[in-house]
mmCIF file of C-alpha atoms and ligand atoms in Angstrom:
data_model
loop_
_atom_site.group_PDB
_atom_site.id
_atom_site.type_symbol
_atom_site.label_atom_id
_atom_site.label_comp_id
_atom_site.label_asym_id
_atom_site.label_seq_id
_atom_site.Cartn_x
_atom_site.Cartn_y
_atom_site.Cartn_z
ATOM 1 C CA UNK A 83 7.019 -6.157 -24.225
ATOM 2 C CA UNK A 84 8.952 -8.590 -21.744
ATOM 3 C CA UNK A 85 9.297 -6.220 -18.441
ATOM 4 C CA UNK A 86 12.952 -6.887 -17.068
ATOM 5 C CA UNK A 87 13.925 -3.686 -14.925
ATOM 6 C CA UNK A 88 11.773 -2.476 -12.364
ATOM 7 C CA UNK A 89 12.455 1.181 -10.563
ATOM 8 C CA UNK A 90 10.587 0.848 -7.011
ATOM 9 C CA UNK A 91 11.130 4.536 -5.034
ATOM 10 C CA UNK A 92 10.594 4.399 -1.261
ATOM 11 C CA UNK A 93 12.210 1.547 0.317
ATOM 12 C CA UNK A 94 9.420 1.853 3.582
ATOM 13 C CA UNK A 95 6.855 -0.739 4.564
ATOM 14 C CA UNK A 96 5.643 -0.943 0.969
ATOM 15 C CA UNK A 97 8.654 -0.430 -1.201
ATOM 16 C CA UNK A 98 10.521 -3.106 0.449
ATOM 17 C CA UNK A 99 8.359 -5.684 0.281
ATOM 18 C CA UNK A 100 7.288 -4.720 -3.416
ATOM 19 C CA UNK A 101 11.543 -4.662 -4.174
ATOM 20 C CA UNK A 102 11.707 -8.746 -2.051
ATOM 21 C CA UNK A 103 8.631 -10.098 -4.854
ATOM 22 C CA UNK A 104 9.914 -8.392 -6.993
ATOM 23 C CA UNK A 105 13.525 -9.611 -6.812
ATOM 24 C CA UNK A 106 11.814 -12.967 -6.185
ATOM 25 C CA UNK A 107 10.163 -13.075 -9.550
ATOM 26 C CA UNK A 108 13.402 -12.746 -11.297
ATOM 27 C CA UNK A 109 13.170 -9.203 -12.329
ATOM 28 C CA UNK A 110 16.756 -6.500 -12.280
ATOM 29 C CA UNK A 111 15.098 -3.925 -9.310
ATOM 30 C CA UNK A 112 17.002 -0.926 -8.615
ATOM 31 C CA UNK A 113 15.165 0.716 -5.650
ATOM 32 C CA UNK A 114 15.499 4.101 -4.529
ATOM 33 C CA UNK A 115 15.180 5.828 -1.292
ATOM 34 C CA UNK A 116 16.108 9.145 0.085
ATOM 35 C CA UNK A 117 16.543 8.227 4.058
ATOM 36 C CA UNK A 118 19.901 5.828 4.326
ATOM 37 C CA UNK A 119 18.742 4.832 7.448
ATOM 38 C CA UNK A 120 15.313 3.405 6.126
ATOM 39 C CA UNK A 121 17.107 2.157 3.270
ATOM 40 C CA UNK A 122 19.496 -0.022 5.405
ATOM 41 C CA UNK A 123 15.921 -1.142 7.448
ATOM 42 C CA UNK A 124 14.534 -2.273 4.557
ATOM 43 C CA UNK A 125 17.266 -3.655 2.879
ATOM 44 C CA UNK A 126 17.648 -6.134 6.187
ATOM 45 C CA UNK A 127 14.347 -6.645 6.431
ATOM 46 C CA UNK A 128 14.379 -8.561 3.163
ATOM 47 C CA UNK A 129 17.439 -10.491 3.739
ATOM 48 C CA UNK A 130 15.892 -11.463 7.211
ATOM 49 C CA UNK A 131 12.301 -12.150 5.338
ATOM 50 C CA UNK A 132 14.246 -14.563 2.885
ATOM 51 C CA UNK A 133 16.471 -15.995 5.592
ATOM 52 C CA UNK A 134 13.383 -17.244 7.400
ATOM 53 C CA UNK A 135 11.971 -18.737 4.422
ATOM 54 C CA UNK A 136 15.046 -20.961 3.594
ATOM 55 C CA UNK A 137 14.971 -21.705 7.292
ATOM 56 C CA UNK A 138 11.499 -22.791 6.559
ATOM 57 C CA UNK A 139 12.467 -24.863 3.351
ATOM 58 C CA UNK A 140 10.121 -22.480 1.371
ATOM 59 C CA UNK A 141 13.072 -21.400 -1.008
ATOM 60 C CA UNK A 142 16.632 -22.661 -1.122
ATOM 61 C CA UNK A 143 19.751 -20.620 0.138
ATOM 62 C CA UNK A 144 20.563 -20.333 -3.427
ATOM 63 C CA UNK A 145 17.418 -18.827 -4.088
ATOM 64 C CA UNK A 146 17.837 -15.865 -1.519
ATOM 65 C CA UNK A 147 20.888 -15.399 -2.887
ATOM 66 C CA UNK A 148 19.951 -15.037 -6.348
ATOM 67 C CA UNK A 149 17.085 -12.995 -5.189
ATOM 68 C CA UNK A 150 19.366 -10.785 -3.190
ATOM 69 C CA UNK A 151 21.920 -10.128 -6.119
ATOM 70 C CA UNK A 152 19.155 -8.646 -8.153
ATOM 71 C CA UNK A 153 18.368 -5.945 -5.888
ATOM 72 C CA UNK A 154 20.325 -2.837 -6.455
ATOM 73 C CA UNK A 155 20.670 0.277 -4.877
ATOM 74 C CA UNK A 156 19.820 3.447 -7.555
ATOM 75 C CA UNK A 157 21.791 6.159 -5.662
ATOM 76 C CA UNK A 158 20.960 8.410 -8.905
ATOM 77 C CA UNK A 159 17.336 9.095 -10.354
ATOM 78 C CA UNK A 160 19.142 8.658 -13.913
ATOM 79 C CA UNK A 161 19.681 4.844 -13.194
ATOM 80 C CA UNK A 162 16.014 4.550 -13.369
ATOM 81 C CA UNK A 163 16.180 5.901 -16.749
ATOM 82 C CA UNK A 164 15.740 2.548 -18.567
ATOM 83 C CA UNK A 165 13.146 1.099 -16.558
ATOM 84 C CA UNK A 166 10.405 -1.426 -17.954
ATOM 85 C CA UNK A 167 8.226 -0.124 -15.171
ATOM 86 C CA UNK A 168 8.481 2.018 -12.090
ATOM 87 C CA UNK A 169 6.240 1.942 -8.925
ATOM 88 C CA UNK A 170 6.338 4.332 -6.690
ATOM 89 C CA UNK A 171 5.744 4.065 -2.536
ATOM 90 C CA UNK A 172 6.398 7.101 -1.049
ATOM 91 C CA UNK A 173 4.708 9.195 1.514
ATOM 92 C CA UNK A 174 0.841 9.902 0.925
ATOM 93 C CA UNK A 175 0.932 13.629 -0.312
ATOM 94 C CA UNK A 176 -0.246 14.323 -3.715
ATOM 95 C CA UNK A 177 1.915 16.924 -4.113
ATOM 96 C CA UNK A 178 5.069 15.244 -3.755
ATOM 97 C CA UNK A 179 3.847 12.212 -5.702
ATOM 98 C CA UNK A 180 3.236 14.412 -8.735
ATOM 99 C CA UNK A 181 6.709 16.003 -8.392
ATOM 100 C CA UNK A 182 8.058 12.792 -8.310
ATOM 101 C CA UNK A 183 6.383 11.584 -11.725
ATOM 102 C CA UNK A 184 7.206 14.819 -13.392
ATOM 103 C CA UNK A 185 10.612 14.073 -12.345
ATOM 104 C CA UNK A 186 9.978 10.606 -13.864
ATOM 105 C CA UNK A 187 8.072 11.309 -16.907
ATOM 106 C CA UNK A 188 11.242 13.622 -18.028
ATOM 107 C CA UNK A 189 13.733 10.836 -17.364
ATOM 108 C CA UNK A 190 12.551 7.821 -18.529
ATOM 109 C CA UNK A 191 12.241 6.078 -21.833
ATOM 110 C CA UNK A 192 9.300 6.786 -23.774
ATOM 111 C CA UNK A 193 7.902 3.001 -23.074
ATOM 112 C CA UNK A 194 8.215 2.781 -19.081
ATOM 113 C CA UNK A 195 5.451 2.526 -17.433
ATOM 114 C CA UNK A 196 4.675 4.814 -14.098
ATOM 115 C CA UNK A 197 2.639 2.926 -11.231
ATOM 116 C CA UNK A 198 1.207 4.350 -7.769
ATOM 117 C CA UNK A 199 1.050 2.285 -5.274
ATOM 118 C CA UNK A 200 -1.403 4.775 -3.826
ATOM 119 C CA UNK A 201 -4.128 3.912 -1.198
ATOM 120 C CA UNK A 202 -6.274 6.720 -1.567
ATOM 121 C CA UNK A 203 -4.934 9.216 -4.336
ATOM 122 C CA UNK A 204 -6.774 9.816 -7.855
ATOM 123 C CA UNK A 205 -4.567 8.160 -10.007
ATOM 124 C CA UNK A 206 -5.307 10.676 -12.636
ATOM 125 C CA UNK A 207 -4.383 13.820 -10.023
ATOM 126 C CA UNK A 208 -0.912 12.352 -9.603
ATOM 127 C CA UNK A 209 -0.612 12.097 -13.781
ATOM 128 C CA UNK A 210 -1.849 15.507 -14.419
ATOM 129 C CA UNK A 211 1.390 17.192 -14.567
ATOM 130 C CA UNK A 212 2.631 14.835 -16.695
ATOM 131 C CA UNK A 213 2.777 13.836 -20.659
ATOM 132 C CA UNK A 214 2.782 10.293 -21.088
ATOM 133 C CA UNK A 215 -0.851 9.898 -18.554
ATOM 134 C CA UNK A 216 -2.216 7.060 -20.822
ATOM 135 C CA UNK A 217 1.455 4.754 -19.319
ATOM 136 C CA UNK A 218 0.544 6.019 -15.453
ATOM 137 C CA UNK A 219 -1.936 3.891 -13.187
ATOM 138 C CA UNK A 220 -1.979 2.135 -9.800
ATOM 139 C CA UNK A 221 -0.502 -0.958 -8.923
ATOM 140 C CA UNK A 222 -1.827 -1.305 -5.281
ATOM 141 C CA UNK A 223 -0.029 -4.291 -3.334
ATOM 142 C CA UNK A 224 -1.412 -5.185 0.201
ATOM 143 C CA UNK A 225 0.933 -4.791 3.484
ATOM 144 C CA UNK A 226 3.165 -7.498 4.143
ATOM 145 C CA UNK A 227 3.726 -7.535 0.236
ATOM 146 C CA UNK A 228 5.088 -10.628 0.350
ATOM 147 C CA UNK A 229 2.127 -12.825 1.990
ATOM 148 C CA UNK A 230 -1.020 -10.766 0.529
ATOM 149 C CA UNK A 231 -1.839 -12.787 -2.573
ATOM 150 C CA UNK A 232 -3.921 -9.556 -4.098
ATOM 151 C CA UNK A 233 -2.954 -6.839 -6.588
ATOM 152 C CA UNK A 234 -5.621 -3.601 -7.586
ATOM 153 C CA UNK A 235 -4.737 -2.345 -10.592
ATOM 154 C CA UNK A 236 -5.980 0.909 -10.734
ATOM 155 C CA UNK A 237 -6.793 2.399 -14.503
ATOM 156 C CA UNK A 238 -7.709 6.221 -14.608
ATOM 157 C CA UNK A 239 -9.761 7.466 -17.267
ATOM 158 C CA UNK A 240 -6.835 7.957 -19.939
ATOM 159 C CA UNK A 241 -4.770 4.900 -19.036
ATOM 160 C CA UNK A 242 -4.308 2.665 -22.158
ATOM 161 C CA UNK A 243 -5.744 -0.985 -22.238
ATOM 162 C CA UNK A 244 -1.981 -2.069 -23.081
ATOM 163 C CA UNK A 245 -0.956 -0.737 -19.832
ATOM 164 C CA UNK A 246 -3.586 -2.366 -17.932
ATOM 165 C CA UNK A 247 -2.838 -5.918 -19.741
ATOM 166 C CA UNK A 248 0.816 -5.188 -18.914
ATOM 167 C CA UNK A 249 0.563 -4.367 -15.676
ATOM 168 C CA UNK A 250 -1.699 -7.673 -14.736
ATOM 169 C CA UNK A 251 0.839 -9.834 -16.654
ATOM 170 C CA UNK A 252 3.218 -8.240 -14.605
ATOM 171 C CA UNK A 253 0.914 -8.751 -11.582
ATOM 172 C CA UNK A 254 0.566 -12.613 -12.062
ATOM 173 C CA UNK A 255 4.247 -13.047 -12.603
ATOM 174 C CA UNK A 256 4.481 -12.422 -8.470
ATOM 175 C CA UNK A 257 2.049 -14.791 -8.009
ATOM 176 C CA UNK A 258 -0.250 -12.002 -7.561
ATOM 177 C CA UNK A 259 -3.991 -12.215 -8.147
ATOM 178 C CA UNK A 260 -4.805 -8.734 -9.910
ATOM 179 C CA UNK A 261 -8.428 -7.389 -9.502
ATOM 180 C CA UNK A 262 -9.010 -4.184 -11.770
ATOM 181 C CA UNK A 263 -10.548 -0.903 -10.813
ATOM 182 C CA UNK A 264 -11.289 2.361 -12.102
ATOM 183 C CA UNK A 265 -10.289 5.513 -10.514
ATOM 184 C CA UNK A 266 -12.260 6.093 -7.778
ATOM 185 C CA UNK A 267 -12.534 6.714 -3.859
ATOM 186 C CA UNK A 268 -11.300 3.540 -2.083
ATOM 187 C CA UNK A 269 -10.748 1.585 -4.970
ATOM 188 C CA UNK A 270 -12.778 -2.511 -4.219
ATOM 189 C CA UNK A 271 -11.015 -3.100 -0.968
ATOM 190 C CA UNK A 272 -11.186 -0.323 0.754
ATOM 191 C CA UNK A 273 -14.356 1.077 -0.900
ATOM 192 C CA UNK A 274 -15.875 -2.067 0.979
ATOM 193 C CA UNK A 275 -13.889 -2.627 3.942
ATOM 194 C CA UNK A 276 -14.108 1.253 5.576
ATOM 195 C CA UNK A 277 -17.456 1.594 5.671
ATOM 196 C CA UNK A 278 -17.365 -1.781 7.635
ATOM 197 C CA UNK A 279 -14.688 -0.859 9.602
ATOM 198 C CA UNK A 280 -16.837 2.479 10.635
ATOM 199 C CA UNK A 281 -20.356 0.621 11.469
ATOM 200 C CA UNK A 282 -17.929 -1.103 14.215
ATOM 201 C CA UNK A 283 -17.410 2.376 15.701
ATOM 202 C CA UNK A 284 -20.529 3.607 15.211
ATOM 203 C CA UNK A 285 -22.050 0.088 16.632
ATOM 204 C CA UNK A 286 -20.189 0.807 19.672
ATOM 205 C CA UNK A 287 -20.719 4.119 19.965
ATOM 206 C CA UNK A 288 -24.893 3.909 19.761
ATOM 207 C CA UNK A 289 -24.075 0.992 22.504
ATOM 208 C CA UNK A 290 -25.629 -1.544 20.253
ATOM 209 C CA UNK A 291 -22.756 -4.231 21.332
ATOM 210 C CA UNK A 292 -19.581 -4.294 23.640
ATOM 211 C CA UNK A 293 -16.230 -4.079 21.487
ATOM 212 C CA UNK A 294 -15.451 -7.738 22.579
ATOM 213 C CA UNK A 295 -19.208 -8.784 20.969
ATOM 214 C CA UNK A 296 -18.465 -6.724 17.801
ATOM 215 C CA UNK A 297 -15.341 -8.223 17.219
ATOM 216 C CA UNK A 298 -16.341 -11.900 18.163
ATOM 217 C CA UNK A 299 -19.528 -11.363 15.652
ATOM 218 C CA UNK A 300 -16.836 -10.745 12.485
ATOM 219 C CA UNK A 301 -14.519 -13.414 13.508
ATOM 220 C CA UNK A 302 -16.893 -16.163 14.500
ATOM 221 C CA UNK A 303 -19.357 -15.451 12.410
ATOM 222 C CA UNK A 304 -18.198 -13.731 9.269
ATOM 223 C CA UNK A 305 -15.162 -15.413 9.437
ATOM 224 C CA UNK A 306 -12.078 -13.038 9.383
ATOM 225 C CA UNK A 307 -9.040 -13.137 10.940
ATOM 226 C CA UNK A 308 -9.092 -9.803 13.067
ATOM 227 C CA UNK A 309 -12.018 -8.066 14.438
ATOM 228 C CA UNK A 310 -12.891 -4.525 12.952
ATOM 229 C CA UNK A 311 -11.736 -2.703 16.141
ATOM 230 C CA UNK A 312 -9.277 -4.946 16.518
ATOM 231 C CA UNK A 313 -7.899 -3.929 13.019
ATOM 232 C CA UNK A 314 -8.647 -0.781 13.915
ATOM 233 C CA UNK A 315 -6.299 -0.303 16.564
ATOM 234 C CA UNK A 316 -3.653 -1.964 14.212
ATOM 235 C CA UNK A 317 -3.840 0.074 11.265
ATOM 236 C CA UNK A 318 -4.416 3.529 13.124
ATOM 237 C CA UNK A 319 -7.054 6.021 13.818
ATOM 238 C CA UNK A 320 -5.613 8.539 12.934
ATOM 239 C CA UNK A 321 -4.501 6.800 9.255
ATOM 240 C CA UNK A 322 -8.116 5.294 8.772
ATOM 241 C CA UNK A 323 -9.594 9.290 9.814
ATOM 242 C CA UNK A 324 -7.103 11.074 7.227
ATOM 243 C CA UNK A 325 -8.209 8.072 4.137
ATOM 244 C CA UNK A 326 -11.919 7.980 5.021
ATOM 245 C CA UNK A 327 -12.174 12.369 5.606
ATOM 246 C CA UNK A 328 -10.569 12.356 2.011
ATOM 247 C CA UNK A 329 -13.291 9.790 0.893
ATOM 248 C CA UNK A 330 -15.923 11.603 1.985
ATOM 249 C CA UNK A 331 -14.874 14.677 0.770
ATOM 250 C CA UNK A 332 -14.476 13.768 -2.633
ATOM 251 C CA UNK A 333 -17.893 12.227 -2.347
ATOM 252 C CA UNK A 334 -20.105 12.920 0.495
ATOM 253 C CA UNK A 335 -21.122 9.895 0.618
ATOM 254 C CA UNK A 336 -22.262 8.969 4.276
ATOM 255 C CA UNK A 337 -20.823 5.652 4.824
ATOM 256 C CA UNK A 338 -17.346 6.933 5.016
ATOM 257 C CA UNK A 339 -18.111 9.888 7.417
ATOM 258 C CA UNK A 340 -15.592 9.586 9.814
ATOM 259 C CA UNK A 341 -18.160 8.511 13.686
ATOM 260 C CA UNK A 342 -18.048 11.666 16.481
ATOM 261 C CA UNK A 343 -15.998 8.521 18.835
ATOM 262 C CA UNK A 344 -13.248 8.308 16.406
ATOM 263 C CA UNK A 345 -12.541 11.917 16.371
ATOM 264 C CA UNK A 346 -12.637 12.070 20.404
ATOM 265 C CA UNK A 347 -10.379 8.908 20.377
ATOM 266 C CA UNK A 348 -7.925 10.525 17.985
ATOM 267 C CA UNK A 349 -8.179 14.427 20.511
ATOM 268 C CA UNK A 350 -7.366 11.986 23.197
ATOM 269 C CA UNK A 351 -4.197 10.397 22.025
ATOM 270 C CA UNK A 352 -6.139 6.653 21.702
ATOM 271 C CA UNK A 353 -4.646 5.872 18.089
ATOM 272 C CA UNK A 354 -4.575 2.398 18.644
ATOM 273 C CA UNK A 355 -1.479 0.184 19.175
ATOM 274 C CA UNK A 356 0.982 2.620 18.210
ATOM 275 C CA UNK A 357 -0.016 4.939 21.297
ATOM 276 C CA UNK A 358 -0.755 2.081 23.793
ATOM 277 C CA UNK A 359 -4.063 2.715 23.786
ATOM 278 C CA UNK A 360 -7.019 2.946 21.152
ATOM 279 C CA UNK A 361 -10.478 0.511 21.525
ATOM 280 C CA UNK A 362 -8.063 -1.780 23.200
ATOM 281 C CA UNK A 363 -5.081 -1.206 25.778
ATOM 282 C CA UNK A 364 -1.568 -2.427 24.713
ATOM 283 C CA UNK A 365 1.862 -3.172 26.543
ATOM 284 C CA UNK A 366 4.937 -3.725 24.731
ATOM 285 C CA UNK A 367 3.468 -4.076 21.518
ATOM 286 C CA UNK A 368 0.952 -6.782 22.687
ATOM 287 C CA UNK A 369 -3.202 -6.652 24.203
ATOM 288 C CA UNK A 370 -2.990 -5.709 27.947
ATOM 289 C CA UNK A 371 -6.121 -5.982 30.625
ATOM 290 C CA UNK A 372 -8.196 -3.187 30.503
HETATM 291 N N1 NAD B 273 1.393 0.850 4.783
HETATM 292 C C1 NAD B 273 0.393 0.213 4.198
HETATM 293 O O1 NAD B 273 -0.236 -0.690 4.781
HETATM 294 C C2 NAD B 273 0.026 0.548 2.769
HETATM 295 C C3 NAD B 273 -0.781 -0.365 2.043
HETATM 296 C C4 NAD B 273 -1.075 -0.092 0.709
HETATM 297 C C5 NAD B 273 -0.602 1.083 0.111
HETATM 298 N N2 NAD B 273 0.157 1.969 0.847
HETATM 299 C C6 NAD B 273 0.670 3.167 0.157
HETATM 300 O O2 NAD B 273 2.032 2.933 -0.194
HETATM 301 C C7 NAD B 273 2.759 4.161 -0.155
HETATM 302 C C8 NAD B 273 3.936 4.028 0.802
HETATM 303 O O3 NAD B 273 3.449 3.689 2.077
HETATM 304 P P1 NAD B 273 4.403 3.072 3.197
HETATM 305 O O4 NAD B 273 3.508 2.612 4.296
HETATM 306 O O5 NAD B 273 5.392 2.145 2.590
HETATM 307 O O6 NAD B 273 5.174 4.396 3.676
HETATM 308 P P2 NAD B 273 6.559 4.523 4.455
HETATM 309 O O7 NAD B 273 6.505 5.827 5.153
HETATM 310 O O8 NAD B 273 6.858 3.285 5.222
HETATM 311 O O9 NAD B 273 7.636 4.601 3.257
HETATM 312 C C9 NAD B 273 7.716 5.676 2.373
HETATM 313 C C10 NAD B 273 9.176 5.893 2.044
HETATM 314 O O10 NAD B 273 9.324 6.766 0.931
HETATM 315 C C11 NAD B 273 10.515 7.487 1.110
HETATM 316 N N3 NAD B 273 10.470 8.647 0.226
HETATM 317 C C12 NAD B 273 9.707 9.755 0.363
HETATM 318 N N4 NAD B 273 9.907 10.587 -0.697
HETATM 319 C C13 NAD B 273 10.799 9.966 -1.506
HETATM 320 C C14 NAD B 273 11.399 10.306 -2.748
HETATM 321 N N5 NAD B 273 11.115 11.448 -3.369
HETATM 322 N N6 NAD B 273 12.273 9.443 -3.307
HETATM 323 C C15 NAD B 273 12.568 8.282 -2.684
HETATM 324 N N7 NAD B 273 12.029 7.905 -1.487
HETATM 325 C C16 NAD B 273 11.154 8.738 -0.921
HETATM 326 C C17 NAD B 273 10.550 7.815 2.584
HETATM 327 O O11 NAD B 273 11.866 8.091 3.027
HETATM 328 C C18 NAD B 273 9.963 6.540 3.202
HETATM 329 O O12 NAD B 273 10.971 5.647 3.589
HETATM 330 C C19 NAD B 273 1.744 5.242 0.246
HETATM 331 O O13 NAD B 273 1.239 5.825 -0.931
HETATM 332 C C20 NAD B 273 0.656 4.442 0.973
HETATM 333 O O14 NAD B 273 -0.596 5.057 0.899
HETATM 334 C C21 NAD B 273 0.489 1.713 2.155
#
């Protein structure tokens, strides 16, 4: 089956970026999202994404244009009705997420397909209300959307192997690179990158290195782009605390138990660049003197 209409709901950091590819890639998106205001955010943030890419000579002014006119605005559930495919990027609460794909399951056709775009969620907790569970499974794009190259697709234990190939056709037709994973804790990326990201802390807090050493050792001589407390600071504390906790809970395993530092950082109010102030200081958004 040729995929032409994609649903996206939540028009946030994720959504909007997943509606721009996907408007990109030539599909009919109707996105939906409950806050006008973040709507209208995301809506602009597009146009302004695109803008900057004709300005660039990446795509033509004909090309935003034709990417714009594809995006429309599903002020009623129902117009999601005929979707090929939905993905959905709201809030991380698995409560509301299986709400929402009850709501889904009863108003779409039999074939669409129902994606997550969960980071942490079981894939088959957010089905389980649900009747079609063999057409539900995780499409997990990376933040900014539009530059990560990488796709998870997520299958839980009941998703159907013509959902999977679907949804990585789908996948490569953003010029995506899909990986494939099952259901569990952290998925590949951040199964591997978390416990990394907590050795940092825990490197730190033993005083094996100084922050500046720990971050220089990943960058010069791992080679990434961002140190791990850098990153850190960028992402959240408080974000990385609630996804590991739930890792750990689910399976005890000790690489993803949240370091004593991180939990004093996050009592103190040092939650990275959002609060000024996490293993680095910030003004105005940028890395201040200590
Ligand atoms: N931010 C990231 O870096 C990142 C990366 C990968 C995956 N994710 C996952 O993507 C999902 C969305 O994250 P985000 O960072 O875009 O969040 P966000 O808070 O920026 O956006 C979520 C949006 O969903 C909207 N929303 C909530 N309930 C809704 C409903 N019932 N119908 C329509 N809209 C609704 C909210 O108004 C909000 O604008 C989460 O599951 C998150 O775990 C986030």
């Amino acid at each position: 089956m040729a995929m032409k209409k994609i649903g996206i709901i939540g028009c946030g950091t994720m959504g909007a970026g997943i509606v721009q590819v996907c408007a990109q890639s030539r599909y009919d998106v109707y996105v939906r999202e409950i806050d006008q205001a973040i709507l209208k955010k995301g809506l602009e943030s597009i146009g302004a994404f695109l803008s900057r890419s004709v300005e660039k000579g990446r795509i033509s002014e004909a090309d935003k244009e034709a990417a714009l006119s594809r995006i429309h605005v599903a002020s009623d559930m129902k117009e999601l009705a005929d979707c090929d495919l939905v993905i959905e990027a709201i809030v991380e609460n698995l409560e509301v997420k299986k709400a929402l794909f009850k709501e889904l399951d009863e108003l779409c056709k039999e074939e669409t397909i129902l994606a997550t775009n969960t980071s942490s969620l079981s894939i088959m907790d957010i089905a389980k209300p649900i009747k079609r569970q063999e057409r539900v499974l995780g499409i997990h794009f990376f933040n900014p959307v539009p530059v990560m190259k990488l796709v998870e697709i997520v299958r839980s234990i009941v998703t159907s192997d013509e959902v999977v190939e679907q949804s990585k056709e789908f996948a490569a037709s953003l010029g995506k690179t899909a990986i494939t994973a099952k259901d569990s804790p952290g998925f590949i990326v951040n199964y591997l990158q978390y416990p990394f990201r907590l050795n940092a802390i825990r490197m730190l807090e033993r005083g094996i290195a100084s922050r500046d050493d720990i971050d220089a050792a990943a960058k010069l001589g791992l080679g990434h782009p961002i140190g791990p407390l850098e990153l850190q600071d960028l992402v959240g504390l408080d974000i990385t605390y609630a996804a590991v906790g739930s890792i750990y809970e689910a399976t005890k395993d000790p690489n993803f138990a949240p370091p004593v530092l991180m939990q004093q950082m996050i009592s103190a109010g040092r939650l990275g660049r959002k609060t000024g102030r996490g293993f680095y200081r910030y003004k105005n958004g940028e890395k201040a003197p200590d």
